[in-house]
Short mmCIF file of C-alpha atoms and ligand atoms in Angstrom, two decimals:
data_model
loop_
_atom_site.label_atom_id
_atom_site.label_comp_id
_atom_site.label_asym_id
_atom_site.label_seq_id
_atom_site.Cartn_x
_atom_site.Cartn_y
_atom_site.Cartn_z
CA MET A 1 -10.76 12.87 -6.04
CA GLY A 2 -14.54 12.58 -5.70
CA TYR A 3 -14.63 11.72 -2.02
CA PRO A 4 -16.84 13.86 0.24
CA GLN A 5 -15.31 15.24 3.39
CA ASN A 6 -17.08 12.84 5.74
CA ILE A 7 -15.28 9.94 3.96
CA MET A 8 -12.00 11.59 5.03
CA ASP A 9 -13.19 11.54 8.65
CA TYR A 10 -13.15 7.73 8.97
CA TYR A 11 -10.18 5.65 10.13
CA TYR A 12 -8.68 3.24 7.49
CA PRO A 13 -5.89 0.67 7.89
CA VAL A 14 -2.66 1.60 6.18
CA ALA A 15 -0.28 -1.20 7.20
CA ARG A 16 0.01 -4.38 9.19
CA LEU A 17 1.79 -3.86 12.51
CA GLN A 18 4.10 -6.74 11.83
CA ASP A 19 5.29 -5.16 8.51
CA LEU A 20 6.02 -1.84 10.32
CA GLU A 21 8.04 -3.82 12.93
CA ALA A 22 10.02 -5.60 10.26
CA ALA A 23 10.72 -2.40 8.23
CA THR A 24 11.84 -0.57 11.45
CA MET A 25 14.27 -3.36 12.23
CA GLU A 26 15.74 -2.99 8.72
CA GLY A 27 15.97 0.90 9.25
CA LYS A 28 13.20 1.62 6.74
CA PRO A 29 9.80 3.43 6.76
CA LEU A 30 6.74 2.10 4.98
CA ALA A 31 4.78 3.86 2.31
CA ALA A 32 0.99 3.88 1.83
CA VAL A 33 -1.53 5.87 -0.24
CA LEU A 34 -4.84 6.70 1.35
CA LEU A 35 -7.65 8.54 -0.53
CA GLY A 36 -5.11 9.83 -3.05
CA LYS A 37 -2.63 11.03 -0.38
CA PRO A 38 0.86 9.43 -0.27
CA LEU A 39 1.83 8.64 3.37
CA VAL A 40 5.07 7.71 5.05
CA ILE A 41 4.94 5.56 8.19
CA TYR A 42 7.83 5.17 10.63
CA LYS A 43 8.54 4.36 14.24
CA ILE A 44 10.57 6.46 16.58
CA GLN A 45 11.21 5.29 20.15
CA GLY A 46 8.11 3.18 20.18
CA GLU A 47 5.85 5.94 18.72
CA VAL A 48 4.29 5.34 15.34
CA VAL A 49 4.14 8.42 13.03
CA VAL A 50 1.96 8.58 9.92
CA ALA A 51 2.79 11.73 7.87
CA ASP A 52 2.80 13.18 4.42
CA ASP A 53 5.26 11.32 2.20
CA ARG A 54 6.91 14.47 0.87
CA CYS A 55 9.88 16.39 2.19
CA PRO A 56 9.02 20.06 2.87
CA HIS A 57 12.60 20.98 1.60
CA ARG A 58 12.61 19.83 -2.13
CA GLY A 59 9.70 17.42 -2.29
CA GLU A 60 11.69 14.09 -2.06
CA MET A 61 9.72 11.10 -1.18
CA LEU A 62 10.43 10.41 2.50
CA SER A 63 9.43 6.69 2.28
CA ALA A 64 12.70 6.31 0.32
CA GLY A 65 14.51 7.53 3.49
CA ALA A 66 16.12 5.76 6.43
CA VAL A 67 14.83 5.15 10.04
CA SER A 68 17.01 5.14 13.16
CA GLU A 69 16.63 5.98 16.84
CA ALA A 70 16.54 9.55 15.86
CA GLY A 71 13.55 9.07 13.50
CA LEU A 72 13.23 9.40 9.75
CA GLN A 73 15.93 10.93 7.51
CA CYS A 74 15.26 12.30 4.03
CA PRO A 75 17.59 10.71 1.52
CA TYR A 76 18.26 14.02 -0.36
CA HIS A 77 19.79 16.50 2.14
CA GLY A 78 19.32 14.44 5.35
CA LEU A 79 16.62 16.42 7.11
CA GLN A 80 15.70 14.51 10.19
CA PHE A 81 12.01 14.06 11.33
CA ALA A 82 11.17 12.96 14.88
CA HIS A 83 8.00 12.67 17.02
CA LEU A 84 4.76 13.58 15.24
CA GLY A 85 6.75 14.47 12.10
CA ALA A 86 8.61 17.42 13.71
CA CYS A 87 11.73 18.38 11.90
CA ALA A 88 14.58 17.86 14.41
CA ARG A 89 17.71 18.61 12.35
CA ILE A 90 19.03 20.20 9.15
CA PRO A 91 22.52 18.64 8.62
CA ALA A 92 23.64 21.53 6.38
CA HIS A 93 22.91 24.03 9.21
CA PRO A 94 23.16 22.22 12.52
CA GLN A 95 23.05 25.48 14.42
CA VAL A 96 19.63 26.61 12.99
CA GLN A 97 17.05 26.54 15.85
CA ASN A 98 13.56 27.28 14.47
CA LEU A 99 12.77 24.31 12.19
CA LYS A 100 9.00 24.45 12.48
CA ARG A 101 8.35 25.29 8.78
CA PHE A 102 10.07 22.02 7.87
CA ASP A 103 7.67 19.92 10.14
CA LEU A 104 5.67 17.22 8.39
CA ARG A 105 1.91 17.17 8.65
CA SER A 106 1.08 14.07 10.67
CA TYR A 107 -2.06 12.14 11.31
CA PRO A 108 -3.70 10.28 14.24
CA VAL A 109 -2.70 6.61 14.65
CA VAL A 110 -4.64 3.68 16.13
CA GLU A 111 -3.29 0.23 16.47
CA PHE A 112 -6.12 -2.37 16.24
CA HIS A 113 -6.52 -5.93 15.25
CA GLY A 114 -2.93 -6.25 13.99
CA LEU A 115 -3.39 -3.23 11.79
CA LEU A 116 -2.25 0.38 11.92
CA TRP A 117 -5.09 2.75 11.22
CA THR A 118 -5.08 6.46 10.38
CA ASN A 119 -7.45 9.22 9.68
CA LEU A 120 -6.87 12.16 7.34
CA GLY A 121 -9.94 14.06 8.75
CA ALA A 122 -11.39 14.43 12.17
CA GLY A 123 -13.60 11.46 13.09
CA ALA A 124 -13.45 8.95 16.04
CA PHE A 125 -12.45 5.34 15.79
CA TYR A 126 -15.23 2.65 15.09
CA ASP A 127 -17.23 1.06 17.79
CA LEU A 128 -16.62 -2.50 16.60
CA GLU A 129 -17.62 -4.67 19.52
CA LEU A 130 -14.86 -6.98 18.59
CA GLY A 131 -12.83 -8.55 21.44
CA GLY A 132 -9.02 -8.90 21.03
CA ALA A 133 -7.60 -12.38 20.56
CA GLY A 134 -7.52 -13.81 24.08
CA GLU A 135 -6.24 -17.14 25.34
CA SER A 136 -8.85 -19.11 23.45
CA GLN A 137 -8.56 -17.39 20.07
CA ARG A 138 -5.86 -16.70 17.51
CA LEU A 139 -5.39 -13.66 15.26
CA VAL A 140 -3.72 -14.18 11.90
CA VAL A 141 -3.29 -11.19 9.58
CA ALA A 142 -2.69 -12.06 5.94
CA PRO A 143 -0.50 -9.74 3.87
CA PRO A 144 -2.47 -6.87 2.46
CA VAL A 145 -3.55 -7.21 -1.25
CA ASN A 146 -3.42 -4.36 -3.74
CA VAL A 147 -6.73 -4.42 -5.65
CA ASN A 148 -7.43 -2.75 -9.04
CA ALA A 149 -10.97 -2.02 -8.01
CA SER A 150 -12.61 0.38 -5.61
CA ALA A 151 -12.98 -0.23 -1.88
CA GLY A 152 -16.76 -0.37 -2.38
CA ARG A 153 -16.54 -3.11 -5.02
CA GLN A 154 -14.24 -5.19 -2.75
CA VAL A 155 -16.46 -4.81 0.33
CA GLU A 156 -19.65 -5.48 -1.65
CA GLY A 157 -18.14 -8.61 -3.07
CA PHE A 158 -17.30 -9.75 0.40
CA MET A 159 -20.93 -9.48 1.58
CA ASP A 160 -22.27 -11.08 -1.56
CA ILE A 161 -23.80 -14.44 -0.68
CA SER A 162 -24.77 -15.95 -4.06
CA HIS A 163 -21.31 -16.00 -5.60
CA LEU A 164 -19.88 -18.74 -3.40
CA PRO A 165 -20.86 -21.79 -5.54
CA PHE A 166 -19.53 -20.02 -8.71
CA VAL A 167 -16.39 -18.38 -7.52
CA HIS A 168 -15.26 -20.64 -4.66
CA ARG A 169 -16.55 -24.03 -5.80
CA ALA A 170 -13.04 -25.40 -6.28
CA THR A 171 -11.79 -23.81 -3.01
CA PHE A 172 -14.36 -24.69 -0.43
CA SER A 173 -15.73 -28.15 0.08
CA GLU A 174 -19.46 -28.87 -0.37
CA CYS A 175 -19.86 -25.43 -2.02
CA SER A 176 -22.37 -26.25 -4.79
CA ALA A 177 -25.81 -25.28 -3.56
CA GLU A 178 -26.81 -22.45 -5.84
CA ALA A 179 -30.25 -21.41 -4.56
CA MET A 180 -30.05 -18.83 -1.86
CA PRO A 181 -32.14 -18.59 1.37
CA ALA A 182 -34.13 -15.47 2.21
CA TYR A 183 -32.60 -13.26 4.88
CA ASN A 184 -33.15 -9.86 6.56
CA VAL A 185 -31.01 -6.80 7.01
CA GLU A 186 -30.95 -5.16 10.51
CA PRO A 187 -29.61 -1.59 10.67
CA PHE A 188 -27.54 -0.36 13.60
CA ASP A 189 -25.77 2.91 14.22
CA GLY A 190 -23.05 3.31 11.54
CA GLY A 191 -23.98 0.15 9.68
CA PHE A 192 -26.15 -2.94 9.34
CA GLY A 193 -26.13 -6.71 10.07
CA PHE A 194 -27.50 -9.82 8.42
CA GLU A 195 -27.11 -13.54 8.57
CA TYR A 196 -28.05 -16.69 6.73
CA SER A 197 -27.58 -20.40 7.21
CA SER A 198 -26.97 -22.89 4.41
CA SER A 199 -25.28 -26.10 3.53
CA LEU A 200 -22.45 -24.20 1.71
CA GLY A 201 -19.24 -25.47 3.33
CA ASN A 202 -16.38 -23.40 4.62
CA TYR A 203 -13.65 -26.18 4.86
CA PRO A 204 -10.95 -26.39 2.25
CA PHE A 205 -11.87 -28.49 -0.78
CA GLY A 206 -11.51 -32.23 0.11
CA TYR A 207 -12.56 -31.88 3.87
CA SER A 208 -16.12 -32.78 4.80
CA SER A 209 -18.51 -31.10 7.22
CA PRO A 210 -20.25 -33.34 9.78
CA LYS A 211 -23.27 -34.97 8.30
CA ASP A 212 -26.22 -32.53 7.72
CA PHE A 213 -24.22 -29.65 9.25
CA ILE A 214 -25.69 -26.23 8.51
CA TRP A 215 -23.18 -23.34 8.23
CA ARG A 216 -24.39 -20.04 9.92
CA ARG A 217 -22.70 -16.90 8.59
CA ALA A 218 -23.43 -13.50 10.34
CA TYR A 219 -22.17 -10.21 8.91
CA ARG A 220 -21.79 -6.78 10.38
CA ILE A 221 -21.11 -3.94 7.88
CA HIS A 222 -19.61 -0.73 9.20
CA ALA A 223 -19.63 2.35 7.08
CA PRO A 224 -17.89 2.89 4.76
CA PHE A 225 -15.55 -0.15 4.04
CA ILE A 226 -15.54 -2.68 6.84
CA ALA A 227 -17.28 -6.05 6.71
CA ILE A 228 -17.01 -8.47 9.59
CA LEU A 229 -18.15 -12.08 9.00
CA ASP A 230 -18.63 -14.64 11.75
CA ILE A 231 -18.61 -18.16 10.40
CA TYR A 232 -19.88 -20.79 12.90
CA PHE A 233 -17.69 -23.85 12.24
CA PRO A 234 -18.72 -27.22 13.70
CA ASP A 235 -16.04 -26.79 16.38
CA GLY A 236 -15.92 -23.03 17.02
CA LEU A 237 -16.11 -19.46 15.71
CA PHE A 238 -14.14 -18.05 12.78
CA THR A 239 -14.27 -14.24 12.17
CA ILE A 240 -13.01 -12.47 9.10
CA PHE A 241 -12.34 -8.80 9.51
CA ASN A 242 -12.52 -7.61 5.89
CA CYS A 243 -11.55 -3.99 5.33
CA ALA A 244 -10.64 -2.13 2.23
CA SER A 245 -8.64 1.11 2.33
CA PRO A 246 -9.48 3.44 -0.56
CA VAL A 247 -6.29 4.40 -2.58
CA SER A 248 -8.22 6.09 -5.34
CA GLU A 249 -11.66 5.72 -6.86
CA GLU A 250 -10.44 2.58 -8.80
CA GLN A 251 -7.90 1.13 -6.31
CA CYS A 252 -7.83 -0.13 -2.79
CA VAL A 253 -5.77 -2.13 -0.37
CA TRP A 254 -7.46 -5.15 1.05
CA PHE A 255 -6.78 -6.04 4.69
CA TYR A 256 -7.98 -9.49 5.86
CA PRO A 257 -7.23 -10.29 9.56
CA ILE A 258 -8.82 -13.53 10.77
CA GLN A 259 -9.58 -14.36 14.33
CA PHE A 260 -10.69 -17.80 15.41
CA ASP A 261 -11.10 -20.18 18.26
CA ARG A 262 -7.99 -22.34 18.82
CA SER A 263 -10.41 -25.32 19.03
CA LEU A 264 -10.55 -25.10 15.18
CA GLY A 265 -6.98 -26.36 14.88
CA LEU A 266 -6.29 -24.76 11.54
CA GLY A 267 -2.51 -25.33 11.52
CA SER A 268 0.26 -22.69 11.37
CA ASP A 269 -0.16 -19.00 10.47
CA MET A 270 1.33 -19.85 7.13
CA ASP A 271 -1.34 -22.58 6.57
CA VAL A 272 -4.09 -20.19 7.55
CA ASN A 273 -2.68 -17.47 5.24
CA ALA A 274 -2.31 -19.86 2.36
CA PHE A 275 -5.89 -20.77 2.50
CA SER A 276 -7.00 -17.12 2.97
CA GLN A 277 -5.03 -16.21 -0.10
CA LYS A 278 -6.61 -18.86 -2.14
CA VAL A 279 -10.05 -17.56 -1.24
CA GLN A 280 -8.86 -13.94 -1.81
CA MET A 281 -7.45 -14.78 -5.31
CA ASP A 282 -10.81 -16.26 -6.34
CA ASP A 283 -12.57 -13.05 -5.29
CA LEU A 284 -9.76 -10.73 -6.68
CA ALA A 285 -10.11 -12.19 -10.13
CA VAL A 286 -13.82 -11.20 -10.27
CA VAL A 287 -13.60 -7.85 -8.53
CA GLU A 288 -10.90 -6.67 -10.87
CA ARG A 289 -12.92 -7.62 -13.97
CA GLN A 290 -16.01 -5.73 -12.85
CA ARG A 291 -16.70 -2.58 -14.80
CA PRO A 292 -16.73 0.23 -13.95
CA ARG A 293 -14.04 -0.36 -11.27
CA TYR A 294 -16.25 1.37 -8.74
CA ILE A 295 -19.92 1.21 -7.71
CA ASP A 296 -21.67 3.94 -9.57
CA LEU A 297 -24.15 5.17 -7.08
CA THR A 298 -25.77 7.60 -9.50
CA SER A 299 -27.20 5.04 -11.99
CA ASP A 300 -29.32 1.96 -11.95
CA SER A 301 -27.28 0.20 -14.66
CA GLU A 302 -26.73 -2.85 -12.39
CA GLN A 303 -29.87 -4.92 -11.66
CA SER A 304 -30.30 -6.75 -8.35
CA PHE A 305 -32.20 -9.86 -7.25
CA GLY A 306 -33.36 -11.10 -3.79
CA ALA A 307 -30.04 -12.45 -2.59
CA ASP A 308 -28.55 -8.93 -3.13
CA LEU A 309 -30.44 -7.51 -0.23
CA ALA A 310 -27.21 -6.78 1.66
CA SER A 311 -25.49 -5.13 -1.33
CA THR A 312 -28.64 -3.09 -1.97
CA ALA A 313 -28.55 -1.93 1.67
CA TYR A 314 -24.89 -1.23 1.31
CA ARG A 315 -25.41 0.95 -1.74
CA LYS A 316 -28.06 2.87 0.04
CA MET A 317 -25.75 3.40 3.07
CA LEU A 318 -22.97 4.64 0.85
CA ARG A 319 -25.28 6.91 -1.00
CA ASN A 320 -26.43 8.43 2.31
CA LEU A 321 -22.86 9.22 3.12
CA GLY A 322 -22.80 11.41 0.04
CA LEU A 323 -20.65 9.02 -2.11
CA VAL A 324 -21.22 9.07 -5.88
CA LYS A 325 -18.58 6.51 -6.73
CA ALA A 326 -17.74 3.97 -4.09
S1 FES B 401 14.49 17.23 -0.18
FE1 FES B 401 14.49 16.40 1.80
S2 FES B 401 16.17 17.20 2.76
FE2 FES B 401 16.17 18.17 0.88
FE1 FE2 B 402 -15.86 -14.57 -2.18
#
């Protein structure tokens, strides 16, 4: 892996909370890969544990194991892992007391915005200035998408403004204006923001915006792989919390929680997810075709134009983090 240590110090999402709940009900753990490291995720008595997905006995994959009130059990010889990955029992030798050398290495866990986040290094959680879904808002978390492209490619594509009339023309209504407005990038601690206004619609194809309505879109980019987009709909606010978790230099998992004002009346969670998935599939097709599958921060082989101001700022930010491939 070519990731510098400070990239390991960030928190990344590894699962949806609702998927962990469902797996626990079925007596199963979840598996994830973050920055090349296979992880197992399980719940024991309300506590979430994220740990190495490898049994310290004979290297069996623990994500193939079973979860009960007592924690996670390895499928090979039944070693039992409890709070913080501590080994609690060796069935072949129930009298053995000192089990410490069989403990799993576990990682810090944060539950935020419907997602479970972990950190393989030592950094603090983000200061995201993002309120939780209160009475007036709904949070809908689409299923994560496995992407055959880097986290940097995915996030850069999300902040790209000039692809809408080409990639999403058949998905969003009134999405045909090709010329892009000028905009500015404003840095803040740990990232930058920018916004633009245009006639490009955000309703599903076939629905019209009010006459002469101008859509305002405001982005906040947090290093390294979070992009938050506020879209000002005619009747309220719609926020996409786009984050990509790096699996390897050429793969990521794409998380896509959406929070929006109830006044938008967007239908059931299934309806909201169905439309999100349509938008995501448009973007996925492009991001998986880009070559190389990562942003090469050492070369200038990709040329930019004015509308790429945000992506140029993003690349600079990633370069300043010490990344070579993002
Ligand atoms: S390999 Fe896990 S208990 Fe033996
Ligand atoms: Fe897009």
